[in-house]
């Protein structure tokens, strides 16, 4: 539990300080360095996959969606534009402020709804809960607890992305290439897919779809689980 508190504090402080400016640029469309551009492209692949799955289902306007760890709104904003009712939260006050500004600049008022909240303090019920690129900041025990909590909020679907723990990626991480240079600022945890699936199945979820986004410096496994 202490480690969880430490990790949350690290994440909150980082994304409210130097990390905010760095990741706001990465998740934006301005000029960035090659590593940041590579990460931007990888993250966008994950976002686009989620949006693509929802488009395939052709029912966005009927959905209530919780975007847990919304960052600057990269997913929340297009979901709202698709007609979904979106509740967006992030542990970082600065990230939420940026997301609000981006939504307002696009004429979105009142949807998404934004809040500064710790993932584990979220409440309510939503058709779909999405949590992208958050679990990398937490070790498996804490991630498992977070997944279980997110699952308790979701009525029909849970979408999660995580950095997969494989031999190749573990070696990359050890030699410092997984998050190189200035892009590394919080603890980076890899998770075995089997462990994530086990947590989901223990809560009654079944993995329906999966995808992998991979660039030179970004690796993310995406799972869609349904009841």
Short mmCIF file of C-alpha atoms in Angstrom, two decimals:
data_model
loop_
_atom_site.label_atom_id
_atom_site.label_comp_id
_atom_site.label_asym_id
_atom_site.label_seq_id
_atom_site.Cartn_x
_atom_site.Cartn_y
_atom_site.Cartn_z
CA UNK A 1 0.00 0.00 0.00
CA UNK A 2 2.85 2.37 0.80
CA UNK A 3 4.35 1.75 -2.60
CA UNK A 4 0.99 2.56 -4.21
CA UNK A 5 0.89 5.86 -2.35
CA UNK A 6 4.45 6.61 -3.41
CA UNK A 7 3.70 5.84 -7.05
CA UNK A 8 0.55 7.94 -7.03
CA UNK A 9 2.43 10.83 -5.50
CA UNK A 10 5.17 10.52 -8.11
CA UNK A 11 2.65 10.43 -10.96
CA UNK A 12 0.59 13.33 -9.61
CA UNK A 13 3.60 15.54 -8.95
CA UNK A 14 5.23 14.72 -12.27
CA UNK A 15 2.17 15.43 -14.41
CA UNK A 16 1.52 18.65 -12.53
CA UNK A 17 5.08 19.88 -13.11
CA UNK A 18 7.73 19.13 -15.75
CA UNK A 19 5.79 16.20 -17.12
CA UNK A 20 2.79 18.34 -17.95
CA UNK A 21 4.60 20.50 -20.48
CA UNK A 22 6.40 17.52 -22.00
CA UNK A 23 3.31 15.35 -22.43
CA UNK A 24 1.09 18.23 -23.50
CA UNK A 25 3.46 18.65 -26.43
CA UNK A 26 3.60 14.93 -27.13
CA UNK A 27 -0.21 14.66 -27.16
CA UNK A 28 -0.57 17.83 -29.22
CA UNK A 29 0.29 18.58 -32.81
CA UNK A 30 3.23 20.93 -32.38
CA UNK A 31 6.90 20.33 -33.06
CA UNK A 32 8.60 17.71 -30.87
CA UNK A 33 11.80 15.71 -30.98
CA UNK A 34 12.04 12.33 -32.72
CA UNK A 35 11.48 10.23 -29.60
CA UNK A 36 8.46 12.29 -28.56
CA UNK A 37 7.04 12.11 -32.08
CA UNK A 38 7.45 8.34 -32.03
CA UNK A 39 5.59 8.11 -28.70
CA UNK A 40 2.88 10.44 -30.03
CA UNK A 41 2.32 8.16 -33.01
CA UNK A 42 2.20 5.06 -30.82
CA UNK A 43 -0.28 6.56 -28.36
CA UNK A 44 -2.45 7.74 -31.23
CA UNK A 45 -2.52 4.19 -32.57
CA UNK A 46 -4.01 3.04 -29.27
CA UNK A 47 -6.57 5.86 -29.24
CA UNK A 48 -7.52 5.20 -32.86
CA UNK A 49 -8.05 1.51 -32.13
CA UNK A 50 -10.48 2.30 -29.31
CA UNK A 51 -12.35 4.78 -31.51
CA UNK A 52 -12.41 2.24 -34.34
CA UNK A 53 -13.93 -0.46 -32.14
CA UNK A 54 -16.65 1.92 -30.96
CA UNK A 55 -17.38 3.01 -34.53
CA UNK A 56 -17.70 -0.64 -35.54
CA UNK A 57 -20.35 -1.13 -32.86
CA UNK A 58 -22.20 1.91 -34.27
CA UNK A 59 -23.85 2.87 -30.99
CA UNK A 60 -21.71 5.74 -29.65
CA UNK A 61 -24.68 8.05 -29.06
CA UNK A 62 -26.20 5.51 -26.68
CA UNK A 63 -23.05 5.10 -24.57
CA UNK A 64 -21.95 6.50 -21.25
CA UNK A 65 -18.17 6.26 -21.08
CA UNK A 66 -15.69 6.85 -18.26
CA UNK A 67 -12.23 7.81 -19.51
CA UNK A 68 -10.08 7.11 -16.46
CA UNK A 69 -6.72 8.85 -16.78
CA UNK A 70 -7.88 11.11 -19.60
CA UNK A 71 -4.69 13.18 -19.86
CA UNK A 72 -5.29 16.10 -22.21
CA UNK A 73 -8.44 14.59 -23.68
CA UNK A 74 -6.97 12.70 -26.63
CA UNK A 75 -9.69 10.05 -26.34
CA UNK A 76 -12.42 11.87 -24.43
CA UNK A 77 -12.83 14.66 -26.96
CA UNK A 78 -13.33 12.50 -30.07
CA UNK A 79 -15.67 10.22 -28.07
CA UNK A 80 -17.83 13.24 -27.22
CA UNK A 81 -17.70 14.35 -30.85
CA UNK A 82 -19.01 10.89 -31.79
CA UNK A 83 -22.03 11.47 -29.56
CA UNK A 84 -21.10 9.50 -26.44
CA UNK A 85 -21.71 10.93 -22.98
CA UNK A 86 -18.23 11.09 -21.51
CA UNK A 87 -16.97 11.46 -17.94
CA UNK A 88 -13.23 12.18 -17.94
CA UNK A 89 -10.88 12.15 -14.98
CA UNK A 90 -7.18 12.42 -14.31
CA UNK A 91 -4.96 12.53 -11.24
CA UNK A 92 -3.28 15.68 -12.62
CA UNK A 93 -5.07 19.00 -12.20
CA UNK A 94 -2.99 20.52 -14.98
CA UNK A 95 -3.85 17.74 -17.42
CA UNK A 96 -7.55 18.14 -16.70
CA UNK A 97 -7.27 21.90 -17.18
CA UNK A 98 -5.62 21.40 -20.55
CA UNK A 99 -8.27 18.87 -21.59
CA UNK A 100 -11.03 21.33 -20.68
CA UNK A 101 -9.41 24.06 -22.75
CA UNK A 102 -9.06 21.78 -25.75
CA UNK A 103 -12.70 20.69 -25.49
CA UNK A 104 -13.94 24.27 -25.16
CA UNK A 105 -11.85 25.36 -28.15
CA UNK A 106 -13.73 22.77 -30.20
CA UNK A 107 -17.11 24.03 -29.02
CA UNK A 108 -17.75 21.17 -26.60
CA UNK A 109 -19.57 22.45 -23.53
CA UNK A 110 -20.64 20.13 -20.71
CA UNK A 111 -19.56 16.98 -22.55
CA UNK A 112 -17.05 15.63 -21.73
CA UNK A 113 -17.45 16.30 -18.01
CA UNK A 114 -14.00 16.65 -16.47
CA UNK A 115 -12.83 15.98 -12.90
CA UNK A 116 -9.53 15.82 -11.04
CA UNK A 117 -9.70 12.41 -9.36
CA UNK A 118 -7.54 9.51 -8.30
CA UNK A 119 -8.52 6.47 -10.36
CA UNK A 120 -9.42 4.46 -7.27
CA UNK A 121 -11.76 7.19 -5.98
CA UNK A 122 -13.95 7.08 -9.08
CA UNK A 123 -17.57 6.07 -8.55
CA UNK A 124 -20.74 5.65 -10.56
CA UNK A 125 -21.80 3.30 -13.32
CA UNK A 126 -20.95 3.56 -17.01
CA UNK A 127 -21.63 1.37 -20.02
CA UNK A 128 -17.93 1.47 -20.90
CA UNK A 129 -14.85 2.26 -18.84
CA UNK A 130 -11.58 3.00 -20.64
CA UNK A 131 -8.13 3.33 -19.07
CA UNK A 132 -5.28 3.93 -21.49
CA UNK A 133 -1.56 4.09 -20.70
CA UNK A 134 -2.07 4.45 -16.94
CA UNK A 135 -1.14 1.02 -15.59
CA UNK A 136 2.48 1.48 -16.68
CA UNK A 137 2.90 3.78 -13.66
CA UNK A 138 1.95 1.08 -11.13
CA UNK A 139 3.27 -2.38 -10.11
CA UNK A 140 1.15 -5.48 -10.70
CA UNK A 141 -0.43 -5.70 -7.24
CA UNK A 142 -1.64 -2.11 -7.42
CA UNK A 143 -2.62 -2.42 -11.08
CA UNK A 144 -4.72 -5.48 -10.24
CA UNK A 145 -6.60 -3.53 -7.59
CA UNK A 146 -7.13 -0.66 -10.02
CA UNK A 147 -8.43 -3.00 -12.73
CA UNK A 148 -10.87 -4.55 -10.27
CA UNK A 149 -12.13 -1.12 -9.24
CA UNK A 150 -12.54 0.04 -12.83
CA UNK A 151 -14.42 -3.16 -13.55
CA UNK A 152 -16.86 -2.38 -10.74
CA UNK A 153 -17.77 0.86 -12.54
CA UNK A 154 -18.37 -0.76 -15.93
CA UNK A 155 -21.73 -2.29 -16.76
CA UNK A 156 -20.86 -3.85 -20.12
CA UNK A 157 -17.30 -3.17 -21.29
CA UNK A 158 -13.82 -2.43 -19.96
CA UNK A 159 -10.93 -1.34 -22.18
CA UNK A 160 -7.38 -1.32 -20.81
CA UNK A 161 -3.95 -0.70 -22.26
CA UNK A 162 -0.64 -1.62 -20.64
CA UNK A 163 3.02 -2.10 -21.51
CA UNK A 164 3.36 -5.87 -22.01
CA UNK A 165 5.99 -7.76 -20.06
CA UNK A 166 7.88 -9.93 -22.51
CA UNK A 167 11.52 -10.93 -22.55
CA UNK A 168 12.32 -8.51 -25.35
CA UNK A 169 10.60 -5.51 -23.74
CA UNK A 170 12.06 -6.35 -20.35
CA UNK A 171 15.54 -6.28 -21.83
CA UNK A 172 14.85 -2.97 -23.56
CA UNK A 173 13.65 -1.50 -20.30
CA UNK A 174 16.72 -2.74 -18.44
CA UNK A 175 19.13 -1.09 -20.85
CA UNK A 176 17.20 2.17 -20.76
CA UNK A 177 15.74 2.10 -24.26
CA UNK A 178 12.14 1.52 -23.25
CA UNK A 179 11.71 5.13 -22.08
CA UNK A 180 14.85 6.90 -23.23
CA UNK A 181 16.34 10.16 -22.04
CA UNK A 182 13.98 12.90 -20.91
CA UNK A 183 10.91 10.79 -21.65
CA UNK A 184 11.63 8.72 -18.55
CA UNK A 185 10.39 10.46 -15.42
CA UNK A 186 8.08 8.07 -13.54
CA UNK A 187 8.55 4.44 -12.65
CA UNK A 188 7.74 2.26 -15.65
CA UNK A 189 6.14 -1.10 -14.90
CA UNK A 190 5.58 -3.85 -17.44
CA UNK A 191 2.68 -6.27 -16.98
CA UNK A 192 2.26 -9.85 -18.16
CA UNK A 193 -0.83 -10.13 -20.32
CA UNK A 194 -1.75 -13.36 -18.57
CA UNK A 195 -1.80 -11.53 -15.23
CA UNK A 196 -4.07 -8.79 -16.56
CA UNK A 197 -6.41 -11.33 -18.14
CA UNK A 198 -6.51 -13.31 -14.90
CA UNK A 199 -7.67 -10.25 -12.98
CA UNK A 200 -10.34 -9.56 -15.58
CA UNK A 201 -11.60 -13.15 -15.57
CA UNK A 202 -11.72 -13.22 -11.78
CA UNK A 203 -14.21 -10.33 -12.02
CA UNK A 204 -16.35 -12.09 -14.61
CA UNK A 205 -14.94 -10.39 -17.71
CA UNK A 206 -14.16 -12.08 -21.03
CA UNK A 207 -11.62 -10.61 -23.45
CA UNK A 208 -13.40 -9.96 -26.74
CA UNK A 209 -10.88 -7.99 -28.77
CA UNK A 210 -7.19 -7.16 -28.45
CA UNK A 211 -4.63 -5.12 -30.32
CA UNK A 212 -0.98 -4.11 -30.11
CA UNK A 213 0.42 -0.65 -30.81
CA UNK A 214 4.15 -0.72 -31.38
CA UNK A 215 6.61 1.92 -32.50
CA UNK A 216 10.30 2.27 -31.71
CA UNK A 217 9.74 3.71 -28.23
CA UNK A 218 6.09 2.91 -27.50
CA UNK A 219 4.65 -0.53 -26.75
CA UNK A 220 1.06 -0.93 -25.62
CA UNK A 221 -1.27 -3.92 -25.46
CA UNK A 222 -4.98 -3.07 -25.61
CA UNK A 223 -7.69 -5.39 -24.34
CA UNK A 224 -11.45 -5.03 -24.63
CA UNK A 225 -13.32 -7.11 -22.05
CA UNK A 226 -17.07 -7.66 -21.91
CA UNK A 227 -19.49 -9.36 -19.54
#
